[in-house]
CSV table of C-alpha atoms in Angstrom, one decimal:
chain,number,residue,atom,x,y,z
A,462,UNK,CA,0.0,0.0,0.0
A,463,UNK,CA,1.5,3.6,-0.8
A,464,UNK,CA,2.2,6.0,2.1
A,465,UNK,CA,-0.7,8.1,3.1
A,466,UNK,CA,-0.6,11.6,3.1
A,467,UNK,CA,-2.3,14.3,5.4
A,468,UNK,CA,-2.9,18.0,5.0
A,469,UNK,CA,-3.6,19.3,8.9
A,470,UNK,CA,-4.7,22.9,9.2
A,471,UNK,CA,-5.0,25.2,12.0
A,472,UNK,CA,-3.5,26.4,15.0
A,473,UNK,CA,0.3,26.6,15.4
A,474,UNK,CA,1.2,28.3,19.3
A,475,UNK,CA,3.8,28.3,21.2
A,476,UNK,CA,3.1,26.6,24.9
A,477,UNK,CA,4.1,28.0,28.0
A,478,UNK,CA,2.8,24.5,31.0
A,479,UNK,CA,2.5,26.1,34.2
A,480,UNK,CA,2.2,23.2,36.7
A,481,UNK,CA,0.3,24.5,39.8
A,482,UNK,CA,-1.1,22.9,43.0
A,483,UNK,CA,-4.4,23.7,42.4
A,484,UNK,CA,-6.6,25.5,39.1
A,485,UNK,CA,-7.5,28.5,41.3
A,486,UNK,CA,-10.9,29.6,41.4
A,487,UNK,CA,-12.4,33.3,41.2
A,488,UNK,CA,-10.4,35.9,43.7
A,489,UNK,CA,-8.0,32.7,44.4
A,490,UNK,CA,-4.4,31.6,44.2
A,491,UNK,CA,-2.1,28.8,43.3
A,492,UNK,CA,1.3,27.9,43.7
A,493,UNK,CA,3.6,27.3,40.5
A,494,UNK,CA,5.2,24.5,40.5
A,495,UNK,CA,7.3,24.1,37.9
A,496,UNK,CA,7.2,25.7,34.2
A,497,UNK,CA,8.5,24.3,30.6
A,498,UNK,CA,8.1,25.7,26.9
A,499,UNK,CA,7.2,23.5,23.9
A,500,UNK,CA,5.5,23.9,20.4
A,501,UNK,CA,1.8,23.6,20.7
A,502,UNK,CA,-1.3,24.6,18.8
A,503,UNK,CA,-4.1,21.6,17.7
A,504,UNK,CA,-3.2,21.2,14.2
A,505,UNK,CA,1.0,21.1,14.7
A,506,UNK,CA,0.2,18.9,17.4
A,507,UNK,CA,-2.0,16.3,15.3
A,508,UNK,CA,0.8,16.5,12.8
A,509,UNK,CA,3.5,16.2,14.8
A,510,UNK,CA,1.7,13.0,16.3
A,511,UNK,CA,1.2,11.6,12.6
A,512,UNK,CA,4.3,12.1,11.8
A,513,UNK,CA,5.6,9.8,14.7
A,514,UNK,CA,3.2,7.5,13.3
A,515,UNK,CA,4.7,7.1,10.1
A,516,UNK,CA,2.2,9.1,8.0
A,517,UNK,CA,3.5,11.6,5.5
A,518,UNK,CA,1.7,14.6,6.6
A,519,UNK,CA,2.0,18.4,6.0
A,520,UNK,CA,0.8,21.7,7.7
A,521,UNK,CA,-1.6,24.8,6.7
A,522,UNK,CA,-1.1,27.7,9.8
A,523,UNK,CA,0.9,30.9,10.6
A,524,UNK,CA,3.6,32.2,12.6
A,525,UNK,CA,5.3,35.2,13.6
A,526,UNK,CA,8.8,36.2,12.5
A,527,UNK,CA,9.5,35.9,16.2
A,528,UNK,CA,11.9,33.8,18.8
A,529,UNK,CA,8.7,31.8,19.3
A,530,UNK,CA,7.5,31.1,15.6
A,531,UNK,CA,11.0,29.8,15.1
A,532,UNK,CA,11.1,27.3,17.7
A,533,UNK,CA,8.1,26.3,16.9
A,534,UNK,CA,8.9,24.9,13.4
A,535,UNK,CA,12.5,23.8,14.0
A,536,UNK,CA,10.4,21.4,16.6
A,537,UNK,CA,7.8,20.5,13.8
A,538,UNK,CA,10.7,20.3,10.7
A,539,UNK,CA,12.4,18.1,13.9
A,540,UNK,CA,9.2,15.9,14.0
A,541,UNK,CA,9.2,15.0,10.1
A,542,UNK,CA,6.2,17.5,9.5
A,543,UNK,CA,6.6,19.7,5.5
A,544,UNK,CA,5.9,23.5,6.9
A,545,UNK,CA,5.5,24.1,2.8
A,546,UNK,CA,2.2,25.5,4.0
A,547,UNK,CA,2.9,27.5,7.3
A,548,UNK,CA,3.3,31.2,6.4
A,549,UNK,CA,5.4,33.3,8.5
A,550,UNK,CA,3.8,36.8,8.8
A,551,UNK,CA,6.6,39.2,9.3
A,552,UNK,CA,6.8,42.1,12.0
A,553,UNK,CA,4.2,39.8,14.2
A,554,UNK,CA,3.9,37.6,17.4
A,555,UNK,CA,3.3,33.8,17.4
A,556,UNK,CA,0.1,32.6,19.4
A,557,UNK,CA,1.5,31.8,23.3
A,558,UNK,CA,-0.9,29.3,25.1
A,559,UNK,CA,-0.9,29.6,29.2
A,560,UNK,CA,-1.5,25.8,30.2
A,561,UNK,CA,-2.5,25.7,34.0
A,562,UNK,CA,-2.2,22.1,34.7
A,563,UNK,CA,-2.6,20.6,38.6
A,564,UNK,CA,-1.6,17.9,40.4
A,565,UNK,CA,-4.8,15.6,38.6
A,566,UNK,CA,-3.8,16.5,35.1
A,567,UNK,CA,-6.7,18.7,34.6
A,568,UNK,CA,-5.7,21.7,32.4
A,569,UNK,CA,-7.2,25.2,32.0
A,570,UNK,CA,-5.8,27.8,29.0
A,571,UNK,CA,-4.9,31.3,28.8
A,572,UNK,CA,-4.0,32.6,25.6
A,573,UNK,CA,-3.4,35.2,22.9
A,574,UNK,CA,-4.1,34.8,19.6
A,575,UNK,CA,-1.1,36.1,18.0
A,576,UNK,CA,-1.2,35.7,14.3
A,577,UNK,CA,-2.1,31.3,14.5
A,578,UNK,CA,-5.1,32.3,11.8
A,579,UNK,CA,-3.3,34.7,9.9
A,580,UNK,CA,-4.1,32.2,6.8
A,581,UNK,CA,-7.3,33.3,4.9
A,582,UNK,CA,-8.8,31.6,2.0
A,583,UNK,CA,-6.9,33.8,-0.6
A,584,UNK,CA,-3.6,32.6,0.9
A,585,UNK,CA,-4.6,28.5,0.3
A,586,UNK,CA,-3.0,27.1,-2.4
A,587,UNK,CA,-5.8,24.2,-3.4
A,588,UNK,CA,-3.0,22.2,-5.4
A,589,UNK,CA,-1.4,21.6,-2.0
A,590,UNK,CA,-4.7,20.3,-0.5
A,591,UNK,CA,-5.7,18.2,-3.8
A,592,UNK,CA,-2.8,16.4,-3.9
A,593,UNK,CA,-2.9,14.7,-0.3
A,594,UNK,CA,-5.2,11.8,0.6
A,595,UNK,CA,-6.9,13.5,3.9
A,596,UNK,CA,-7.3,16.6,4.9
A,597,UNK,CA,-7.6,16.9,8.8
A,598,UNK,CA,-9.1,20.8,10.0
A,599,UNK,CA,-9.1,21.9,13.7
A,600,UNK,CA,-10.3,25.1,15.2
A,601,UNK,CA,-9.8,28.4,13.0
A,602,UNK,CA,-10.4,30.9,10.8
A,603,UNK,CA,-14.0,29.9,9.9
A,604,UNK,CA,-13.9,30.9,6.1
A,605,UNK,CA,-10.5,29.2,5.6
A,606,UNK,CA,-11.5,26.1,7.6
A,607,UNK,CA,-15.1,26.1,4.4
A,608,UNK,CA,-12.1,27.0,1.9
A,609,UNK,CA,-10.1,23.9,2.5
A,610,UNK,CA,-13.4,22.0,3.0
A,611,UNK,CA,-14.6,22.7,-0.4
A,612,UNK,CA,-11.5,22.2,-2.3
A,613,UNK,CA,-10.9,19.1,-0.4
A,614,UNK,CA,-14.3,18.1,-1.2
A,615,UNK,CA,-14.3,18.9,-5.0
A,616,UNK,CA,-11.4,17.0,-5.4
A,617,UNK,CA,-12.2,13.5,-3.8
A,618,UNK,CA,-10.2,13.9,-0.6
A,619,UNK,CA,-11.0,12.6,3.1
A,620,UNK,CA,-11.8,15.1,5.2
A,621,UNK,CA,-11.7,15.4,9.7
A,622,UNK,CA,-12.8,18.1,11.6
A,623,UNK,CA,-12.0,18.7,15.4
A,624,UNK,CA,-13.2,22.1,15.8
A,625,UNK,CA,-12.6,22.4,19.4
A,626,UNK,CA,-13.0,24.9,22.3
A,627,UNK,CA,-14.6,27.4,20.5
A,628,UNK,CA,-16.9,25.6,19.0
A,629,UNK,CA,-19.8,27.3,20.6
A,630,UNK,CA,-18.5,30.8,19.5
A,631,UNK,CA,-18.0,30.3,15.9
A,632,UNK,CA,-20.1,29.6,12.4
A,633,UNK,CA,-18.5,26.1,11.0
A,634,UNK,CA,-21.5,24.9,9.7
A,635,UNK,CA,-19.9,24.3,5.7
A,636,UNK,CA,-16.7,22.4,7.6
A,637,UNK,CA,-19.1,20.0,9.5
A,638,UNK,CA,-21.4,19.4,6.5
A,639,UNK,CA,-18.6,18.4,4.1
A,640,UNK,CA,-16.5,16.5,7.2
A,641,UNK,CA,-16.1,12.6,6.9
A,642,UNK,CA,-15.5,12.3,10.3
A,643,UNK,CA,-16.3,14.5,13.6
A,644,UNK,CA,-14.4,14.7,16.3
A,645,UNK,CA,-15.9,16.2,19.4
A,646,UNK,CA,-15.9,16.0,23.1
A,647,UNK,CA,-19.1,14.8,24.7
A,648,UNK,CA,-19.9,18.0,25.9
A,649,UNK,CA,-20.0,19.4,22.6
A,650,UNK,CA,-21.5,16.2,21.1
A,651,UNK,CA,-24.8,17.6,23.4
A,652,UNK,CA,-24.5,21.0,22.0
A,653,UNK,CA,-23.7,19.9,18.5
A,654,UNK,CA,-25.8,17.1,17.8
A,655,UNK,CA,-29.7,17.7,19.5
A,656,UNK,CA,-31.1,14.3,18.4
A,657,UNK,CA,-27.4,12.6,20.3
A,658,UNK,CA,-24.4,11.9,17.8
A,659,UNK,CA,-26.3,8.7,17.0
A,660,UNK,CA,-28.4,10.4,15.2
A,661,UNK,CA,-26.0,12.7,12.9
A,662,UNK,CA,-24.4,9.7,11.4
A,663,UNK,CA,-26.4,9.2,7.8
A,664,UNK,CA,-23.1,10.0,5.8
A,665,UNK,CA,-20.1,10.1,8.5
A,666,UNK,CA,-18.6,8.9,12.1
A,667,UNK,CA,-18.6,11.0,14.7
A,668,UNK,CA,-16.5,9.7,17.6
A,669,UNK,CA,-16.8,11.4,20.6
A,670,UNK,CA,-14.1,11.6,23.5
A,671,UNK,CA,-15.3,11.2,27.0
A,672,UNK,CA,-11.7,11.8,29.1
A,673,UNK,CA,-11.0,9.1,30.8
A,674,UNK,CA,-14.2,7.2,30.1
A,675,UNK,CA,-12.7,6.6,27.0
A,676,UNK,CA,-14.0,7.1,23.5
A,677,UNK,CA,-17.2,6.1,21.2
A,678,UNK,CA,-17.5,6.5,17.7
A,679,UNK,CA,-20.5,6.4,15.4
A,680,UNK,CA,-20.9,5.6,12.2
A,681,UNK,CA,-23.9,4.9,9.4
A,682,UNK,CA,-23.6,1.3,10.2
A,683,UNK,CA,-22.2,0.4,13.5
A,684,UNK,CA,-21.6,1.6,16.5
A,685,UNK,CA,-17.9,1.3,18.8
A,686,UNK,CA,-17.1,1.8,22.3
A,687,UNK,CA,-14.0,1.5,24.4
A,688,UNK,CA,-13.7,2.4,27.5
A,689,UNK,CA,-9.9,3.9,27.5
A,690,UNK,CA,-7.4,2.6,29.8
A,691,UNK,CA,-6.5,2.9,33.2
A,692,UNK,CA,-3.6,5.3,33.8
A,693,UNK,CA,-1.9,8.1,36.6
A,694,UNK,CA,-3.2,11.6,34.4
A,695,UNK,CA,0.0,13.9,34.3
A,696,UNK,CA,-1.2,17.0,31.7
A,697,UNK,CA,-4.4,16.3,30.0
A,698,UNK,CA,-3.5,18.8,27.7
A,699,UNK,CA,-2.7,17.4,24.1
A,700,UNK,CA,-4.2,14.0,24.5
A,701,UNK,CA,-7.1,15.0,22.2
A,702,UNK,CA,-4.9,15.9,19.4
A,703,UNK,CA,-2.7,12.5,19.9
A,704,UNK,CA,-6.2,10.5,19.8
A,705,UNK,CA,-7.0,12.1,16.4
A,706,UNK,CA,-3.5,11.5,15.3
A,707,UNK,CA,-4.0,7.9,16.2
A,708,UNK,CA,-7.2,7.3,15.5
A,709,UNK,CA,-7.0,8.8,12.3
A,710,UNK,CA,-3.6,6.7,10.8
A,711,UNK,CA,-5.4,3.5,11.9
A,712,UNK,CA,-8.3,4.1,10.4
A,713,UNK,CA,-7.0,5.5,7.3
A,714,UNK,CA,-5.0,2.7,6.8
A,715,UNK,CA,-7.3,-0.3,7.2
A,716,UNK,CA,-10.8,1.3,7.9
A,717,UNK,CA,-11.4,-0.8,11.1
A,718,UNK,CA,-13.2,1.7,13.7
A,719,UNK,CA,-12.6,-1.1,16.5
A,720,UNK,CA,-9.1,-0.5,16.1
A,721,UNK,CA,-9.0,3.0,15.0
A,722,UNK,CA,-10.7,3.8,18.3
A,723,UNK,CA,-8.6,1.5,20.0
A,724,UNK,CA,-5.7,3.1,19.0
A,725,UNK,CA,-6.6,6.2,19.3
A,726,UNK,CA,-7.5,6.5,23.1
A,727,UNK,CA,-4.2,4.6,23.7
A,728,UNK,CA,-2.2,6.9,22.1
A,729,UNK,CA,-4.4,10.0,24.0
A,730,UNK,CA,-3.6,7.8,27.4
A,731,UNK,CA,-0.1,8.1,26.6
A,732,UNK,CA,0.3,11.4,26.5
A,733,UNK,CA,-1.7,12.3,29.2
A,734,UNK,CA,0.4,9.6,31.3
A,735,UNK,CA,3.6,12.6,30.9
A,736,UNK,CA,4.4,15.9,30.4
A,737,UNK,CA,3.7,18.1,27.6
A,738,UNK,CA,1.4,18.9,24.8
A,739,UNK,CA,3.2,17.7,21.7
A,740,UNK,CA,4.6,14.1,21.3
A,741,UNK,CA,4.3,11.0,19.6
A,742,UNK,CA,4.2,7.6,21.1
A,743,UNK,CA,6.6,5.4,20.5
A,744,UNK,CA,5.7,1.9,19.1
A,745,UNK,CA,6.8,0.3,22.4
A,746,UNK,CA,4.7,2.4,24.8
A,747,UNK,CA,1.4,1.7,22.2
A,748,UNK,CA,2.2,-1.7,22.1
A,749,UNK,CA,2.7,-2.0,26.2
A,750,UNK,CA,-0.6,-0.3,26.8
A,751,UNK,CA,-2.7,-2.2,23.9
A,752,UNK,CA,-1.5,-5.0,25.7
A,753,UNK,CA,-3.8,-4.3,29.1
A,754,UNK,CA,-7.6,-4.7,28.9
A,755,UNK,CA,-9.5,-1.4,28.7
């Protein structure tokens, strides 16, 4: 089988992990406990992750010309990712993300949005996106997220959608409509879907994350769930994008959702099992962990 190839679009930040003792509540206070800087951002991360799957995969986003943007890419050029795609807007500041993570793993963000959806749908260039054999879009620009949609679609090509946090706040109606397959969380499953994400399957999956009850994905004609696996949390933050990652080369590759969903919440357990927001598993720790029952 030829390699498989995959366009992510979206976010490319720059992390700053904060781990406190607590996430402080309003007029509160928590200690910093420690505090480490990586590349971060929904898309890089799903790419990276791919990458350390073995998938060919390139990037659509935006950077500054700053200290930031540039560590940034030498950790996703690093990773195996093709930046072809990534514009660098000059005289600007790369997106910082403020990750509050306690001692449970649970993570709260602050963040700016520095010039991560610079890209608008004038910048695309749709031989980049036809030529690939999945397109996967997370949370942006709403217009470039329809763009990429509708050139992927014209053209024949799989398309993903994660549209994340802000879901709620923004119009990605064209994006979802064209989308193969959804990924949400299952609390915007309930906002998203009104009849349950059962009922929104006539033409795609939708797999929903659950944290650490696992994952369950839904599709025209059958129905998976796994109930993730039983680990320590360290820093919740990134295991979404390394479940999409991993979800998303299984499934591509055979187009078992058993496995694909499989898969994918062991690679999300990993990364929640340890520090940081953007990392690949390595074949040994999958391999450990698909081991253990659910």
């Amino acid at each position: 089988m030829d390699s498989i190839t995959v366009l992510a679009a979206g976010h490319v930040n720059w992390d700053v992990t904060l781990r406190v003792d607590r996430l402080p509540e309003s007029d509160g206070e928590a200690s910093i406990r420690s505090q480490r800087q990586s590349g971060g951002g929904s898309a890089a991360n799903v790419a990276a992750a791919l990458a350390g799957r073995g998938v060919e995969v390139g990037l659509i986003g935006s950077v500054g010309d700053d200290d930031n943007g540039l560590l940034a890419r030498r950790e996703l050029e690093a990773a195996g990712v093709s930046l072809e795609g990534v514009r660098v807007v000059e005289d600007d500041a790369t997106a910082v993300k403020y990750l509050l993570v306690d001692d449970e793993g649970e993570v709260a963000v602050l963040g700016n949005d520095g010039v991560n959806e610079a890209v608008q749908p004038a910048d695309l260039e749709p031989s980049r996106i036809r030529r690939v054999d999945h397109v996967h879009l997370t949370g942006q620009r709403p217009a470039t997220a329809a763009a990429i949609a509708g050139i992927a679609d014209e053209a024949g090509v799989g398309i993903s959608f994660d549209p994340g946090r802000r879901l709620a706040d923004r119009e990605y109606g064209e994006p979802l409509a064209l989308a193969d397959v959804v990924f949400v969380t299952d609390r915007e499953a309930a906002a998203l879907f009104d009849g349950g994400p059962d009922g929104a399957t006539d033409d795609r999956i939708v797999v929903v994350t659950c944290g650490a009850d696992g994952a369950e994905a839904y599709a025209p004609s059958e129905t998976v769930v796994h109930a993730g696996f039983d680990i320590d949390p360290v820093d919740t933050a990134g295991a979404g994008d390394a479940f999409a990652a991993g979800f998303l080369a299984s499934w591509l590759a055979d187009r078992d959702l058993e496995r694909a969903l499989t898969t994918g919440n062991a690679c999300g357990a990993v990364i929640a099992s340890r520090e940081g927001a953007r990392s690949a598993p390595t074949d040994a720790e999958l391999e450990t962990l698909l081991e253990r029952r659910p």
